[in-house]
Amino acid sequence: MSSARFDVVGIGNAIVDVLAVADDAFLAGLGIEKDAMQLIEEPRAQQLTGLARNPVITSGGSGANTVAGLASFGASAGYIGKIAEDELGHQFMREMMATGVPFHTRPLTGGPATARSIIFVTDDGHRSMNTFLGASVLFSKDDVDVQMIRDSAILYLEGYLFDKEEAKAAFVHAAETAKAAGRKVSVTLSDSFCVDRHRASFRQLVKGYADIVFANEAELLSLYETSDFDAALGALQADCAVAAVTRSAKGSVVIGDGAPIAVPAEPVIKVVDTTGAGDQYAAGFLFGIARGLPLATCAHLGHVAAAEVISHFGPRPEQSYKALAEKAGVVA
């Protein structure tokens, strides 16, 4: 295997986030399911954007957030995702490039707008996501940057992109490209909603291509259609080499060759917004993998990043993850 230009290249939904504070009554009045992700159409996206009070508008998308987090750790990372030729698309590109991450996917013209997710955050820190996928899901094999994948030690695939057959085919093409180049493939399940809709495809991707899998507890249980956490963990360990399963305040459980490893979460004074917590955990974990660190240390880095991002609004770091990891004594 040749040396890699990038530590990680991510593929995912290129989305602009619209974040606003709301209460439970507001959510109920609009039929928004709390602490979940709902797919919506463009008219609903326009309605909710108009109702968002004092919104914070920032580039997001799960895989893009992870890649931005990797850059904050000091990793070399690239990104592949579909935007439209519009103002939100231009904002996404500017903000991605500002993190030092190359992003050159050809924008869509004459089709739906750049994707957006209107995220309402309640005072308990939970986020309720209303996502218009727009141009992002029109990602196809033609958008896969084969050379960038060959030049990356790890390919990171975002499960949210699994809503179109063309995107599934692109994922398989990207994974096969990475494998042919002797690279590792990592997959995040993204949301139990996605797993429920595409369970067979996820099972095929995990078992057939994934070296590293990220999931939260609900996603894991959905993937293997069980309520038994230990049984699901055992099934996942049989299907892939390495996995990290997050369990909110309980921390995470990491599996590799030996017995599962439980790693505690980092303390947080106040949870402001849980948007991006899983994304940034994956950033820390992948950074550790790229540096050849033990799995428990990789998980610790993940929790350091997750603790930072849930302490403020927005899905991307406000502090340097590299500095936080050094302060915590996780890396020198």
XYZ file of C-alpha atoms in Angstrom:
332
model
C 0.000 0.000 0.000
C 1.414 3.392 -0.988
C 1.649 6.314 1.405
C -1.515 8.394 1.740
C -1.976 12.068 0.950
C -5.013 12.214 3.241
C -5.679 10.567 6.589
C -9.424 10.478 5.879
C -11.710 11.376 2.985
C -15.414 11.608 3.773
C -18.439 11.165 1.516
C -21.813 12.423 2.687
C -24.779 14.760 2.429
C -23.598 18.342 1.952
C -26.105 20.218 4.116
C -26.430 23.714 5.557
C -27.824 23.707 9.099
C -30.371 26.231 10.369
C -30.297 26.033 14.181
C -32.800 27.700 16.507
C -34.023 27.396 20.080
C -37.541 26.008 20.586
C -39.673 24.430 23.307
C -41.668 21.205 23.402
C -44.945 23.017 22.729
C -43.503 24.556 19.562
C -42.433 21.115 18.329
C -45.794 19.545 19.145
C -47.684 22.338 17.428
C -45.810 21.721 14.203
C -45.870 17.935 14.414
C -42.107 17.672 14.845
C -40.845 14.507 16.519
C -38.453 15.423 19.309
C -34.840 14.208 19.179
C -35.263 12.574 15.775
C -34.578 13.280 12.113
C -37.507 13.740 9.738
C -37.184 14.062 5.978
C -39.156 16.987 4.553
C -39.815 18.572 1.169
C -38.731 22.038 0.049
C -42.013 23.859 0.937
C -41.863 22.498 4.494
C -38.193 23.521 4.678
C -39.122 27.063 3.692
C -41.929 27.128 6.277
C -39.753 25.929 9.143
C -36.877 28.211 8.166
C -39.294 31.144 8.374
C -40.487 30.046 11.815
C -36.985 29.606 13.261
C -36.319 32.350 15.799
C -32.901 34.059 15.534
C -31.390 31.135 13.653
C -27.715 30.295 13.415
C -26.957 29.276 9.826
C -23.840 27.174 9.372
C -22.529 24.434 7.134
C -23.276 20.959 8.425
C -23.935 17.469 7.176
C -22.790 14.570 9.328
C -19.809 13.462 7.253
C -18.708 17.039 6.594
C -18.855 17.773 10.337
C -16.615 14.773 11.000
C -14.138 15.889 8.368
C -14.072 19.410 9.845
C -13.414 17.850 13.257
C -10.553 15.805 11.857
C -9.004 18.987 10.480
C -9.283 20.551 13.947
C -7.262 17.648 15.361
C -4.582 18.377 12.772
C -5.421 15.521 10.410
C -5.264 15.810 6.649
C -8.801 15.327 5.351
C -10.848 15.753 2.187
C -14.568 15.800 1.445
C -16.875 14.695 -1.381
C -20.552 15.724 -1.465
C -23.180 17.322 -3.713
C -24.292 20.947 -3.489
C -26.366 23.098 -5.849
C -25.169 26.162 -7.696
C -26.834 28.562 -5.229
C -26.006 30.787 -2.262
C -26.268 28.041 0.364
C -24.065 25.850 -1.818
C -21.493 28.619 -2.072
C -21.615 29.075 1.704
C -21.016 25.372 2.237
C -18.034 25.381 -0.112
C -16.511 28.508 1.465
C -16.834 27.168 4.995
C -15.486 23.731 4.065
C -12.447 25.187 2.353
C -11.887 27.582 5.286
C -11.217 24.562 7.535
C -8.406 23.544 5.199
C -10.395 20.676 3.677
C -10.328 20.314 -0.137
C -13.840 20.177 -1.625
C -14.183 20.097 -5.399
C -17.370 18.147 -6.190
C -19.102 19.638 -9.220
C -22.249 21.608 -8.164
C -25.676 20.672 -9.488
C -27.302 23.100 -11.910
C -30.960 23.244 -12.869
C -32.186 20.936 -10.119
C -33.225 21.128 -6.448
C -31.573 23.545 -4.042
C -28.678 22.808 -1.718
C -29.815 20.620 1.169
C -30.667 22.144 4.511
C -31.551 20.820 7.955
C -33.702 22.978 10.206
C -32.722 21.923 13.721
C -34.751 22.990 16.752
C -32.873 22.685 20.043
C -34.799 22.432 23.318
C -33.484 23.567 26.701
C -32.457 19.987 27.560
C -29.967 20.090 24.666
C -31.850 17.659 22.437
C -32.133 18.436 18.749
C -35.016 17.756 16.419
C -33.890 17.710 12.799
C -36.063 18.470 9.790
C -34.025 17.716 6.713
C -34.607 18.687 3.103
C -32.077 16.595 1.203
C -32.253 18.607 -2.026
C -29.206 18.359 -4.241
C -27.232 16.241 -1.772
C -28.947 12.949 -2.616
C -28.400 13.387 -6.350
C -24.898 12.126 -5.656
C -23.867 9.399 -8.108
C -20.879 7.336 -9.191
C -19.872 10.216 -11.476
C -19.308 12.381 -8.378
C -16.905 9.916 -6.735
C -13.390 11.358 -6.822
C -11.510 8.118 -7.391
C -8.053 9.653 -7.062
C -8.891 11.351 -3.771
C -10.102 8.019 -2.356
C -6.990 6.212 -3.549
C -4.932 8.940 -1.872
C -6.666 8.516 1.518
C -5.737 6.043 4.260
C -9.383 5.824 5.374
C -12.634 6.337 3.468
C -15.515 7.526 5.675
C -19.074 6.897 4.440
C -22.062 8.727 5.946
C -25.193 6.605 6.267
C -27.545 9.548 5.786
C -26.698 9.475 2.080
C -28.399 6.093 1.675
C -31.788 7.393 0.544
C -31.301 7.004 -3.220
C -30.233 3.979 -5.234
C -27.713 6.098 -7.174
C -26.041 7.102 -3.910
C -25.930 3.487 -2.708
C -24.225 2.520 -5.952
C -21.774 5.391 -5.477
C -20.976 4.144 -1.954
C -20.215 0.657 -3.220
C -18.081 2.096 -6.018
C -16.173 4.259 -3.514
C -15.705 1.348 -1.089
C -14.459 -0.941 -3.859
C -12.061 1.785 -5.011
C -10.686 2.124 -1.469
C -10.332 -1.644 -1.025
C -8.558 -2.023 -4.384
C -6.051 0.611 -3.246
C -5.457 -1.195 0.059
C -7.267 1.447 2.105
C -9.639 1.100 5.055
C -13.379 1.758 4.806
C -15.351 3.232 7.699
C -19.128 3.591 7.865
C -21.451 5.469 10.197
C -25.050 4.251 10.474
C -26.109 7.890 11.101
C -29.674 7.404 12.401
C -31.984 4.539 13.387
C -34.497 6.052 10.928
C -31.994 5.428 8.119
C -31.266 1.914 9.350
C -34.974 1.066 9.476
C -35.406 2.217 5.867
C -32.298 0.554 4.441
C -31.408 -2.263 6.838
C -30.491 -4.815 4.164
C -28.196 -2.367 2.373
C -26.513 -1.351 5.617
C -25.979 -4.992 6.596
C -24.396 -5.644 3.205
C -22.165 -2.564 3.494
C -21.062 -3.388 7.051
C -20.359 -7.073 6.397
C -18.993 -6.742 2.892
C -16.861 -3.599 3.021
C -16.507 -1.937 6.427
C -13.317 -2.119 8.470
C -14.618 0.404 11.017
C -18.266 0.989 11.981
C -19.811 3.794 14.025
C -23.277 3.534 15.563
C -25.228 4.668 18.568
C -27.136 2.185 20.695
C -30.480 2.667 18.908
C -28.893 2.254 15.477
C -27.096 -0.905 16.552
C -30.271 -2.495 17.911
C -32.146 -1.561 14.732
C -29.426 -3.001 12.504
C -29.725 -6.442 14.090
C -33.437 -6.199 14.939
C -33.042 -6.975 18.628
C -33.499 -5.309 22.020
C -30.498 -7.174 23.463
C -27.508 -4.819 23.405
C -24.898 -7.512 24.093
C -26.302 -9.756 21.363
C -26.250 -6.906 18.861
C -22.697 -6.021 19.884
C -21.630 -9.615 19.323
C -23.247 -9.650 15.890
C -21.458 -6.444 14.949
C -18.125 -7.816 16.144
C -18.653 -10.823 13.879
C -19.327 -8.553 10.894
C -16.437 -6.044 11.091
C -12.927 -5.618 12.493
C -13.444 -2.481 14.586
C -16.552 -0.663 15.823
C -17.465 2.083 18.243
C -20.966 2.276 19.717
C -21.895 5.471 21.543
C -24.312 5.410 24.484
C -24.796 9.125 25.289
C -23.845 9.881 28.924
C -22.740 6.255 29.407
C -19.823 6.822 27.062
C -19.028 4.291 24.356
C -18.205 0.642 23.832
C -15.404 -0.241 21.441
C -14.891 -3.643 19.879
C -11.843 -5.076 18.166
C -10.025 -8.396 18.440
C -10.614 -8.941 22.151
C -13.332 -8.236 24.672
C -15.440 -5.069 24.290
C -13.934 -1.982 25.927
C -16.180 0.469 27.800
C -14.882 4.061 27.720
C -16.525 6.757 29.872
C -17.792 10.029 28.425
C -16.008 13.286 29.186
C -17.682 15.516 31.793
C -19.628 18.502 30.473
C -20.727 21.408 32.667
C -23.833 22.121 30.600
C -25.190 20.416 27.503
C -26.261 23.204 25.132
C -26.845 21.389 21.838
C -26.223 17.721 21.031
C -26.076 18.393 17.275
C -22.863 16.901 15.919
C -21.959 14.849 19.006
C -21.726 11.566 17.111
C -20.028 13.254 14.172
C -17.280 14.665 16.357
C -16.873 11.429 18.295
C -16.143 9.792 14.933
C -13.624 12.553 14.161
C -11.677 11.871 17.347
C -11.839 8.117 16.910
C -10.689 8.228 13.284
C -7.880 10.617 14.177
C -6.664 8.079 16.717
C -6.923 5.246 14.187
C -4.973 7.312 11.645
C -2.237 7.814 14.253
C -2.132 4.120 15.172
C -3.328 4.649 18.759
C -4.980 1.986 20.947
C -8.755 1.676 20.547
C -9.466 2.951 24.072
C -7.409 6.065 23.308
C -9.268 6.531 20.029
C -12.545 6.474 21.969
C -11.167 8.930 24.524
C -10.331 11.339 21.700
C -13.872 10.879 20.423
C -15.328 11.825 23.785
C -13.063 14.882 24.059
C -14.413 16.138 20.719
C -18.044 15.283 21.534
C -17.828 17.073 24.894
C -16.629 20.237 23.180
C -19.292 20.310 20.485
C -22.271 19.718 22.813
C -21.197 22.647 24.995
C -22.175 25.227 22.330
C -24.539 25.750 19.400
C -23.522 24.256 16.096
C -22.144 20.931 14.855
C -18.494 21.894 14.402
C -15.677 22.740 16.831
C -15.255 26.209 18.265
C -12.048 25.237 20.076
C -9.003 23.480 18.650
C -9.398 19.747 19.141
C -5.642 19.389 18.881
C -5.179 21.736 21.840
C -7.938 20.029 23.854
C -6.432 16.592 23.226
C -3.005 17.815 24.328
C -4.508 19.435 27.436
C -6.303 16.196 28.307
C -3.023 14.322 27.924
C -4.454 12.045 25.248
C -1.866 12.953 22.635
C 1.456 14.737 22.930
